[in-house]
Coordinates of C-alpha atoms in Angstrom, one line a residue:
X9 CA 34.8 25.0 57.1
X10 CA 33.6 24.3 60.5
X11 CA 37.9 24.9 61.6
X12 CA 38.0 27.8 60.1
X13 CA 34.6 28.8 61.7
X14 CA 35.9 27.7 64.9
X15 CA 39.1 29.8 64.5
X16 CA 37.2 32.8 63.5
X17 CA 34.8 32.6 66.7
X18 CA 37.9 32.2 69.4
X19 CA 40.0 35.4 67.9
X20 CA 37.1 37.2 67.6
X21 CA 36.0 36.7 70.8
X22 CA 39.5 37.3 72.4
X23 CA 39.6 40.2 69.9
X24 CA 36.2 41.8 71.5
X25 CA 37.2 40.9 75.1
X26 CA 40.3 42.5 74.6
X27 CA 38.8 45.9 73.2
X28 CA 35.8 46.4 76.1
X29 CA 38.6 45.4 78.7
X30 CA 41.5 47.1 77.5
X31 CA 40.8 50.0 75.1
X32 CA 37.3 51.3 75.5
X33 CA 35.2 51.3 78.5
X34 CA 36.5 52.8 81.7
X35 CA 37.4 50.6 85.1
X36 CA 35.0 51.6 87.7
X37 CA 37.9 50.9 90.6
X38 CA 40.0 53.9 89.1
X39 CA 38.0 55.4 86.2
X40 CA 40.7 55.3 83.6
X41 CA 40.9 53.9 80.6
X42 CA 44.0 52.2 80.1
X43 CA 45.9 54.9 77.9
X44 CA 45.0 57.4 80.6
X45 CA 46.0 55.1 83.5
X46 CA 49.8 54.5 81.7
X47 CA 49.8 58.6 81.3
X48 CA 49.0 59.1 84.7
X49 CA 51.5 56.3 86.2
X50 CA 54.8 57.7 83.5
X51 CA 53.9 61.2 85.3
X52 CA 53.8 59.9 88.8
X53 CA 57.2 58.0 87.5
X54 CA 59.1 60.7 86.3
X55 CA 57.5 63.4 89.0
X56 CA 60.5 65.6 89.8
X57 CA 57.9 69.2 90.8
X58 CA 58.7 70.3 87.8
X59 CA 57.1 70.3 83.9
X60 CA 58.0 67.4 82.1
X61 CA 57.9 68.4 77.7
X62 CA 54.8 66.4 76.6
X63 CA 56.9 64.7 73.5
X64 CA 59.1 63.2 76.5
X65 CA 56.2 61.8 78.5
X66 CA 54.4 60.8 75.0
X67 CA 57.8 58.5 74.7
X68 CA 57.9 57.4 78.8
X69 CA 54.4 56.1 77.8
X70 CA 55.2 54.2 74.8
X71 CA 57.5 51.6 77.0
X72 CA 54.2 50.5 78.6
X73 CA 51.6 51.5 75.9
X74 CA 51.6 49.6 72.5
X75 CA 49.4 51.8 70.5
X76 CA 51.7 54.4 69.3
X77 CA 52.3 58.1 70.2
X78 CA 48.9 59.7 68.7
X79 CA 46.8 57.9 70.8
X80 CA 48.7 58.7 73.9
X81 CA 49.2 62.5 72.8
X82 CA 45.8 62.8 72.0
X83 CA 44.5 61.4 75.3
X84 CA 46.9 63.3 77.3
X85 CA 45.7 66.6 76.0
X86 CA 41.9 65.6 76.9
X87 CA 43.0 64.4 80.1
X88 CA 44.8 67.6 80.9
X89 CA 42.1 69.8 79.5
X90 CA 39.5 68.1 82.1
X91 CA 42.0 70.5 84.9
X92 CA 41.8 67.6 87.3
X93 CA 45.1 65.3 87.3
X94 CA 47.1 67.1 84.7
X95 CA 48.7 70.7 85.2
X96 CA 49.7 72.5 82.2
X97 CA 51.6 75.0 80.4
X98 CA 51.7 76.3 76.8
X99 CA 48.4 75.8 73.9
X100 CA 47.0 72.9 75.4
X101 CA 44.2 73.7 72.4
X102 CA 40.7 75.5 73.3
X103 CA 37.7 73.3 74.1
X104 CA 35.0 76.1 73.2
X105 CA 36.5 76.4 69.9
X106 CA 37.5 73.4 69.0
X107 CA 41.3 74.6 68.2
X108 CA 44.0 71.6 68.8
X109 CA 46.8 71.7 71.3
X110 CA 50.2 72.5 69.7
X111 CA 52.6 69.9 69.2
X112 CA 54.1 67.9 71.8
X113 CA 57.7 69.3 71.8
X114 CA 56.1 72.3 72.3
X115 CA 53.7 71.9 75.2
X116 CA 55.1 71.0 78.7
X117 CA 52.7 69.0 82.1
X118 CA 53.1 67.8 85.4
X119 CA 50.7 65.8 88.0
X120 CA 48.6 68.5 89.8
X121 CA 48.7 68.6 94.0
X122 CA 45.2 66.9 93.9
X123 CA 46.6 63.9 91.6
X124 CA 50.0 63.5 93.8
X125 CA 47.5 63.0 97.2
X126 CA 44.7 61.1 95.9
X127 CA 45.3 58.9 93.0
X128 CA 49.1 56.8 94.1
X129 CA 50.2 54.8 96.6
X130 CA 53.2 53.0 95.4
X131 CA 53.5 50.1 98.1
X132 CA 49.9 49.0 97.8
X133 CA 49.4 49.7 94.0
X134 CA 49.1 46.0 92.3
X135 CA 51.7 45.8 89.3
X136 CA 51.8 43.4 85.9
X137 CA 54.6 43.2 83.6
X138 CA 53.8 45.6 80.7
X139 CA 53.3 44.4 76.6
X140 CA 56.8 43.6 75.8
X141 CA 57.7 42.2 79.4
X142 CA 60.7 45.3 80.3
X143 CA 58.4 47.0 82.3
X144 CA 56.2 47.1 85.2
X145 CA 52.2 48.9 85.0
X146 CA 49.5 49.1 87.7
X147 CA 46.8 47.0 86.9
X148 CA 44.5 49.6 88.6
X149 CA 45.7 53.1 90.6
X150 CA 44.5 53.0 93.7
X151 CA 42.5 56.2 93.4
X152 CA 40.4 57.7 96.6
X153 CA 38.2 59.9 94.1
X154 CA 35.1 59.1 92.2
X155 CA 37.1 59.3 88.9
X156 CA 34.8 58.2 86.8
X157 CA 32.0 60.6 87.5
X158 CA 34.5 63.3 87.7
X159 CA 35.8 62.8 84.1
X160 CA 33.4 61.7 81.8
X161 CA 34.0 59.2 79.5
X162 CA 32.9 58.3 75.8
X163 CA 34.1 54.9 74.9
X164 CA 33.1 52.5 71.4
X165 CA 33.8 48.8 72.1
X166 CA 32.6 45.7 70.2
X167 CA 28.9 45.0 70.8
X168 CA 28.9 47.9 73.4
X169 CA 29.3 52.0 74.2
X170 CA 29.8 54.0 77.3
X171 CA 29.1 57.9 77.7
X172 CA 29.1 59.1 81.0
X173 CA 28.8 62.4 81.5
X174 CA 31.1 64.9 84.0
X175 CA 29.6 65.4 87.5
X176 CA 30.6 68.1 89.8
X177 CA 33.4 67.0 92.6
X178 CA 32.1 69.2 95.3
X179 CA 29.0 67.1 94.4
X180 CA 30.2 64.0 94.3
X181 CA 31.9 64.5 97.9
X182 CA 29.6 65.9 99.2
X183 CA 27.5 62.8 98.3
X184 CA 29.9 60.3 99.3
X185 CA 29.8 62.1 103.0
X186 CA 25.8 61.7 102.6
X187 CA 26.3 58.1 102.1
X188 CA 28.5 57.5 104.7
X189 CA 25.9 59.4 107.3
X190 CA 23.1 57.3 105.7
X191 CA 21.3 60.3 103.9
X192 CA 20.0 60.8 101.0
X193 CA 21.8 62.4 97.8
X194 CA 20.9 63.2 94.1
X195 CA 23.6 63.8 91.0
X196 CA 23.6 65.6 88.4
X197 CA 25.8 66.2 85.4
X198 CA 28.3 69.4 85.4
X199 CA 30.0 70.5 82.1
X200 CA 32.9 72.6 81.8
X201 CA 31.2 74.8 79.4
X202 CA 28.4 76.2 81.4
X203 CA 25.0 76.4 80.2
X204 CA 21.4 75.8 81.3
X205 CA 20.8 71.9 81.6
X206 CA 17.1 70.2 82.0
X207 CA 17.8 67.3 84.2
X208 CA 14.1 66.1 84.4
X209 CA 14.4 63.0 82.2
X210 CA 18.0 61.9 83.6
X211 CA 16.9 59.3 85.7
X212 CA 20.0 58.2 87.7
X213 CA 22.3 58.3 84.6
X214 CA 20.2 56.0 82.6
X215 CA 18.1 58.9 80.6
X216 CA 19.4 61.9 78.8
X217 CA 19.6 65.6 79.9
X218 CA 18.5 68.8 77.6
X219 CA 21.6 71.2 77.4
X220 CA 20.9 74.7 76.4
X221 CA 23.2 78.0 75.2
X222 CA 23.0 80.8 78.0
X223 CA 22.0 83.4 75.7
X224 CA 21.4 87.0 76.5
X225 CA 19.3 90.1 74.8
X226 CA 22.2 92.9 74.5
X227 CA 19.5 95.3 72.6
X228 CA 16.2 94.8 70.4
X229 CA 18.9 94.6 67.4
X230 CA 21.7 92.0 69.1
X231 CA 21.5 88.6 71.0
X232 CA 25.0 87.4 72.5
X233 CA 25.7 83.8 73.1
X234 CA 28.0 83.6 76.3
X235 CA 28.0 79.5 77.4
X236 CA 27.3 77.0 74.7
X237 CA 26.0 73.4 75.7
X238 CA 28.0 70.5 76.1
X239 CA 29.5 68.4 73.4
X240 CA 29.6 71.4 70.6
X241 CA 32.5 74.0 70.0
X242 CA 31.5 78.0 68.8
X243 CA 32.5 77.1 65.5
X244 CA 30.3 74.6 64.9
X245 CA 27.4 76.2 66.7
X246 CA 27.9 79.3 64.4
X247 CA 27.8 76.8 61.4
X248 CA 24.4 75.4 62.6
X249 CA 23.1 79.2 63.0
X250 CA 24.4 80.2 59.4
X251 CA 22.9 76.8 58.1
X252 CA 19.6 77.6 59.4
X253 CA 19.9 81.4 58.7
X254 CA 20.5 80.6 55.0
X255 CA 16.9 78.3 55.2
X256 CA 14.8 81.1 56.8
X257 CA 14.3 79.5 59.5
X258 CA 16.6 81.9 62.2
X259 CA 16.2 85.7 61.2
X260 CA 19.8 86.5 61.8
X261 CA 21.7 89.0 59.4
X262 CA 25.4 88.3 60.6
X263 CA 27.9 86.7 63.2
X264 CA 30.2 87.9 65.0
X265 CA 32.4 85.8 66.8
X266 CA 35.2 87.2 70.1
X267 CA 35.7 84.3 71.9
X268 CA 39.3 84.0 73.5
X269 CA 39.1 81.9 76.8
X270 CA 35.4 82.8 77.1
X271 CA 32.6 82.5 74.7
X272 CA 31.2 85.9 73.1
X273 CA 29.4 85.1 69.7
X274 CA 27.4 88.0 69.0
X275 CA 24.7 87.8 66.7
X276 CA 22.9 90.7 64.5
X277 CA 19.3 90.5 63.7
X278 CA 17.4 90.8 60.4
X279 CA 15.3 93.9 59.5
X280 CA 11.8 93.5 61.6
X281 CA 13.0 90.6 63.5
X282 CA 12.8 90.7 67.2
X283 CA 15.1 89.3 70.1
X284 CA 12.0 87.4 71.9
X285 CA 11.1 85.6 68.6
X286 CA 14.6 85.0 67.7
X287 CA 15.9 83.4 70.7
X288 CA 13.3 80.3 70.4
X289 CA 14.0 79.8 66.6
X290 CA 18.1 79.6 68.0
X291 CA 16.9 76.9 70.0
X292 CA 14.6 75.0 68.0
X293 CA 16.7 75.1 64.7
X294 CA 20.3 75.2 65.9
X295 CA 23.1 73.5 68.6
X296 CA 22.0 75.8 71.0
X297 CA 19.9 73.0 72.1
X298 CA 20.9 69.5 72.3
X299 CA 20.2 66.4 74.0
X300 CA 22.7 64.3 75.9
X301 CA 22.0 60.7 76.4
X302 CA 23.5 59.0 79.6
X303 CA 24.8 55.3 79.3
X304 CA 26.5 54.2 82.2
X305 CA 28.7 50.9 81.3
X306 CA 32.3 50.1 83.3
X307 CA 34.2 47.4 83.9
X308 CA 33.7 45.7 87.2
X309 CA 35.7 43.2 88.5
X310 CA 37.0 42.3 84.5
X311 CA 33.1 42.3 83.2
X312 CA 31.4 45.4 81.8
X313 CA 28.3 46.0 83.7
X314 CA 25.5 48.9 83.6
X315 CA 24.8 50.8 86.7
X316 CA 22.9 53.6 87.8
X317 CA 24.7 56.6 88.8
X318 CA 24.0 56.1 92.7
X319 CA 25.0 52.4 92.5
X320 CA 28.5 53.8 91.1
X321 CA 29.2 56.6 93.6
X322 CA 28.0 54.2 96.4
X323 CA 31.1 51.7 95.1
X324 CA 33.2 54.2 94.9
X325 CA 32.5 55.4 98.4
X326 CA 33.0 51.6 99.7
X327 CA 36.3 51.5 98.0
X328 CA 37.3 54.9 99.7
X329 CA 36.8 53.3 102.8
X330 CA 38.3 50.2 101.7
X331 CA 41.7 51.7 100.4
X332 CA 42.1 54.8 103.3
X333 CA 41.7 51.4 105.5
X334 CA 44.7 49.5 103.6
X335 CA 46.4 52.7 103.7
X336 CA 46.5 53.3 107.5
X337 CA 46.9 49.5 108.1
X338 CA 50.4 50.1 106.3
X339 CA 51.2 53.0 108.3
X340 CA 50.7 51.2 111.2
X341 CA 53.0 48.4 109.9
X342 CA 55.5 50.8 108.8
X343 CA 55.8 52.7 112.6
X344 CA 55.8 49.0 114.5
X345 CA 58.3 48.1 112.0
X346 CA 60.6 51.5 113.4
X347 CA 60.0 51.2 116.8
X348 CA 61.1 47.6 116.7
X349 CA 64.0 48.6 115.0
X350 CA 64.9 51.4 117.7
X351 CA 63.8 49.3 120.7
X352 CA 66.6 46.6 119.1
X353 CA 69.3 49.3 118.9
X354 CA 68.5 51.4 122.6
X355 CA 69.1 47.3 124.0
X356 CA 72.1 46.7 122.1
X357 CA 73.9 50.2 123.0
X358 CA 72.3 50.8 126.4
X359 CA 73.1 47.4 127.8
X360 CA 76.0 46.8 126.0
X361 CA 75.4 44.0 124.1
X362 CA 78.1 44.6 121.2
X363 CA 81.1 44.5 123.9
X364 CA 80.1 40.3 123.7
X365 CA 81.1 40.8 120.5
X366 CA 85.1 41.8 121.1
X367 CA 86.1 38.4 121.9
X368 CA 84.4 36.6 119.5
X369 CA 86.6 34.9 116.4
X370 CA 84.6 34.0 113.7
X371 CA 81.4 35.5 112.0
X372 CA 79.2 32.8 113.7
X373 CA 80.4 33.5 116.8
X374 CA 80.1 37.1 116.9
X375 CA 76.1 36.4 115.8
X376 CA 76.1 33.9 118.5
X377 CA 77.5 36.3 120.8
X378 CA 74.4 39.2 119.6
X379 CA 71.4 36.9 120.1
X380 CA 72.5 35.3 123.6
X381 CA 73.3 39.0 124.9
X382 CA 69.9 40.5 123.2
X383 CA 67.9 37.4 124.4
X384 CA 67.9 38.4 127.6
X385 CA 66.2 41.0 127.4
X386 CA 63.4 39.8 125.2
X387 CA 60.5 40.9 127.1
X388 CA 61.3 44.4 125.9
X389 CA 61.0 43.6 122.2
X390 CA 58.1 44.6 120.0
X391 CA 58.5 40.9 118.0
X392 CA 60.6 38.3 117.8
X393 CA 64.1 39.2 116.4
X394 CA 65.3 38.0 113.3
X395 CA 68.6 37.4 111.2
X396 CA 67.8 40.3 109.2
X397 CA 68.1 41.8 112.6
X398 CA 71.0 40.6 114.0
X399 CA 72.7 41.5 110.7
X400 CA 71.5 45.4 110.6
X401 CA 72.7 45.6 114.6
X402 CA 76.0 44.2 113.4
X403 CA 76.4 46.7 110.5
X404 CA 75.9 49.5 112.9
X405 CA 79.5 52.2 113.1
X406 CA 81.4 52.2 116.6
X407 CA 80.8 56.1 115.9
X408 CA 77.0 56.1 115.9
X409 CA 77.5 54.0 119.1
X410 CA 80.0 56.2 121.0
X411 CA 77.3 59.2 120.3
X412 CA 74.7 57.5 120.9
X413 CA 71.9 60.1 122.2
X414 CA 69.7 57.8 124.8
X415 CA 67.6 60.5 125.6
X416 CA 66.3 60.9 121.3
X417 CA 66.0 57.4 121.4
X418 CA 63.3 57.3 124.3
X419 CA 61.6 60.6 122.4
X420 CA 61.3 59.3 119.1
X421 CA 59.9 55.6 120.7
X422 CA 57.4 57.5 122.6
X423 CA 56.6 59.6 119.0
X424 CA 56.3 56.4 117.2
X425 CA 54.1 55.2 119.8
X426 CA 51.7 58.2 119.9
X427 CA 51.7 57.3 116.2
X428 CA 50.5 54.1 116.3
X429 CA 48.1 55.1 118.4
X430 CA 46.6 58.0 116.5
X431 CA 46.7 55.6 113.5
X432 CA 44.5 52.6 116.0
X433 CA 41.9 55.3 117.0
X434 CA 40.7 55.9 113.0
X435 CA 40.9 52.0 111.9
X436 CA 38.4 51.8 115.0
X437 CA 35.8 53.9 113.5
X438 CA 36.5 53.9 109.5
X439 CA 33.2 55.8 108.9
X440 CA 34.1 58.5 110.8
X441 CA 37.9 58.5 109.2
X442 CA 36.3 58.7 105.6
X443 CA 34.4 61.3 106.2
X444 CA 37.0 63.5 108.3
X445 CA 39.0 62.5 105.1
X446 CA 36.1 63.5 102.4
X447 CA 35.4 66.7 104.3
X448 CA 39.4 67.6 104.8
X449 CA 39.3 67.5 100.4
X450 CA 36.3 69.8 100.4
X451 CA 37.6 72.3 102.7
X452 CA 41.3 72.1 100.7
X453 CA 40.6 71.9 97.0
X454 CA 36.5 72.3 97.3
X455 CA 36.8 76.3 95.6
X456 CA 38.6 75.5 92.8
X457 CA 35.5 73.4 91.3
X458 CA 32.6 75.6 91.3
X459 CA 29.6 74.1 89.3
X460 CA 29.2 75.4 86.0
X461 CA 26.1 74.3 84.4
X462 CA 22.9 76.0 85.7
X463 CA 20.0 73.5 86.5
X464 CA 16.6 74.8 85.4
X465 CA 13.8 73.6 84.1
X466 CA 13.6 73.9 80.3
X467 CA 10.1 74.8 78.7
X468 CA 10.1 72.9 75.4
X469 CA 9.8 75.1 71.9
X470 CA 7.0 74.0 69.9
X471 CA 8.6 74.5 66.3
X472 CA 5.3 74.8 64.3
X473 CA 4.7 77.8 66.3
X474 CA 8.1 79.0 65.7
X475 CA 7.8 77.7 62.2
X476 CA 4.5 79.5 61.6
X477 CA 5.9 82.8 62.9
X478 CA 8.0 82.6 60.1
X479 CA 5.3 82.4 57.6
X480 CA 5.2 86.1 55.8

């Protein structure tokens, strides 16, 4: 018994672990679950420019993804209906509805601009060996976006939940620049399908926000719905009406629903039943009010932790700094790494170094020959030469030497130095770099994500009073 009890305990335990850190709660370094991290790496993968069939990319994903094709068909769809990362084409489904995307071999995607320049960086990007050992993953995508504010997650682990909600990226940039200049900031959720939001009881994240319908009076006989709150679709905000119609509780004689890409669900009184006393019974009896509860949990260094909502953008904006510093530190590297190269080749042409060469009979020799001529001039190098070197100044074509153009040499040494440079002067001052870098995003992509939900200050509805105007 107590074996068996042991047993139990350790596969359990490996069993939880591996659901909270692999399946269900988001990674605060790139804000993806790890579904959405294989999607987003198989797109980067196969990126060609042009749209990739969904049933093909489903299949890419598989190679690193051991949880079959639904999951990752499913989770593309909600990833590409969040209109950050994923660009589409074809029925991609309707969120204010609640329609479903088409099938996959019918339905085409491709990484959007924003994705491509933000969210990959192959040579710095950390890979493991993926399920069945044939393939490479990132362990994390080394993303310079708050992802995981920008999203919105929902996640059910073992013993745990997440639900963050969607903030607003101009938002979120704009409070990453605040941090960076040491002034004060405050977020607030931002949801795709509008409404008026209450954000009084939010409290950093940990609270819960009231999410309202934007409802209109069209006439003393007609109220039209045009936003609905977060979380519900038109059809199942007209079931709650028609549920609460059929009780007496909303005096609403019929429905009329025209939404296409917009919401229009128009709604017909009852006999004697006026708009001003109609629109609080919508609210007190039916989705056109709900509640939102904010639980912020993400996985931190391999550990899920709770945060506030400030704690996580001021990570995030550490990590931006952190990763646009790796970033031009490999630049740098990559530009010394050139100009050593043409400073070896403009000394081994110019001074005619590779006429030692003609005499020489043997392959040790003729090396022999390239580092006693090239060592004389070693004051001139940028570092030490190598055999690697020696072997690429050996490989170059007596054509390439008889054109040799000294004169592009010197010009693209002096560009590459100019480079460097440029590149020295922002690792001097990173603060200043991340927010020339933060501000550069606003200014490009900054109109494209306007903020939807209206922030207001909702007056609760006292239902007995709505209940007693009911009374006959």
């Amino acid at each position: 018994m107590a074996q068996l009890e042991a047993l139990m305990q350790k596969n359990f335990l490996e069993y939880s672990s591996y659901f909270v850190l692999d399946r269900a709660i988001p990674d605060l370094r790139d804000g993806l679950k790890p579904v959405q991290r294989r999607i987003l790496h198989t797109l980067f993968t196969v990126s060609d420019g042009r749209f990739h069939k969904v049933a093909n990319v489903i299949g890419e994903t598989m190679k690193l993804h051991p949880h079959g094709d639904a999951s990752i068909g499913d989770a593309l769809v909600v990833l590409a209906n969040k209109e950050f990362f994923i660009e589409k084409q074809g029925n991609f489904g309707n969120l204010l509805t609640g329609h479903r995307a088409a099938a996959s071999r019918y339905i085409e995607c491709r990484l959007s601009d924003l994705a491509l320049e933000t969210m990959f960086h192959k040579p710095l990007t950390e890979f493991v060996d993926s399920y069945d050992g044939r393939n490479r993953e990132p362990v994390f995508l080394p993303a310079k976006l708050p992802v995981v504010l920008m999203l919105g997650t929902e996640g059910i682990a073992v013993g745990m939940a997440t639900k963050l909600l969607p903030h607003n990226l101009n938002e979120l940039w704009e409070a990453q620049v605040a941090i960076l200049e040491g002034k004060t900031f405050e977020l607030h959720p931002d949801f795709a399908s509008g409404g008026l939001m209450d954000v009084d009881a939010y409290e950093d994240g940990q609270g819960k926000v009231e999410v309202r319908a934007r409802v209109s009076v069209a006439d003393k006989r007609r109220i039209i719905i045009n936003e609905i709150p977060y979380g519900t679709t038109t059809e199942g905000l007209i079931a709650s009406i028609e549920t609460a119609a059929q009780k007496g509780r909303v005096k609403v004689s019929s429905i009329n629903d025209f939404t296409t890409d917009k919401v229009e669900i128009e709604l017909t009184l009852s006999r004697g039943a006026a708009a001003k006393e109609v629109v609080p019974q919508l609210y007190a009896y039916t989705d056109c009010s709900v509640s939102i509860s904010s639980n912020v949990t993400v996985i931190n260094e391999r550990r899920p932790v709770k945060l506030t909502i400030s704690e996580v953008i001021r990570t995030l904006t550490e990590r931006l700094k952190a990763q646009l510093k790796a970033e031009l530190e490999y630049d740098r590297d990559q530009l010394v790494d050139r100009k050593h190269w043409l400073t070896l080749e403009q000394i081994f042409v110019e001074k005619r170094v590779y006429k030692r060469i003609e005499d020489a009979t043997t392959e040790k020799a003729v090396r022999d020959e390239v580092v006693k001529g090239m060592a004389k001039f070693k004051k001139l190098f940028v570092r030490p030469m190598v055999d690697e070197d020696v072997k690429r100044l050996l490989e170059i074509r007596i054509r390439r030497i008889s054109a040799y153009d000294i004169e592009k040499n010197r010009k693209d040494i002096d560009e590459i130095e100019q480079g460097i440079k440029d590149v020295e002067a922002k690792l001097r001052n990173m603060k200043r770099t991340t927010i020339a870098y933060v501000k550069g995003l606003i200014k490009k992509y900054g109109d494209r994500f306007p903020r939807r939900t209206e922030i207001t200050r909702i007056k609760a509805v006292d239902k007995k009073a709505v209940a007693t105007q009911n009374l006959k």
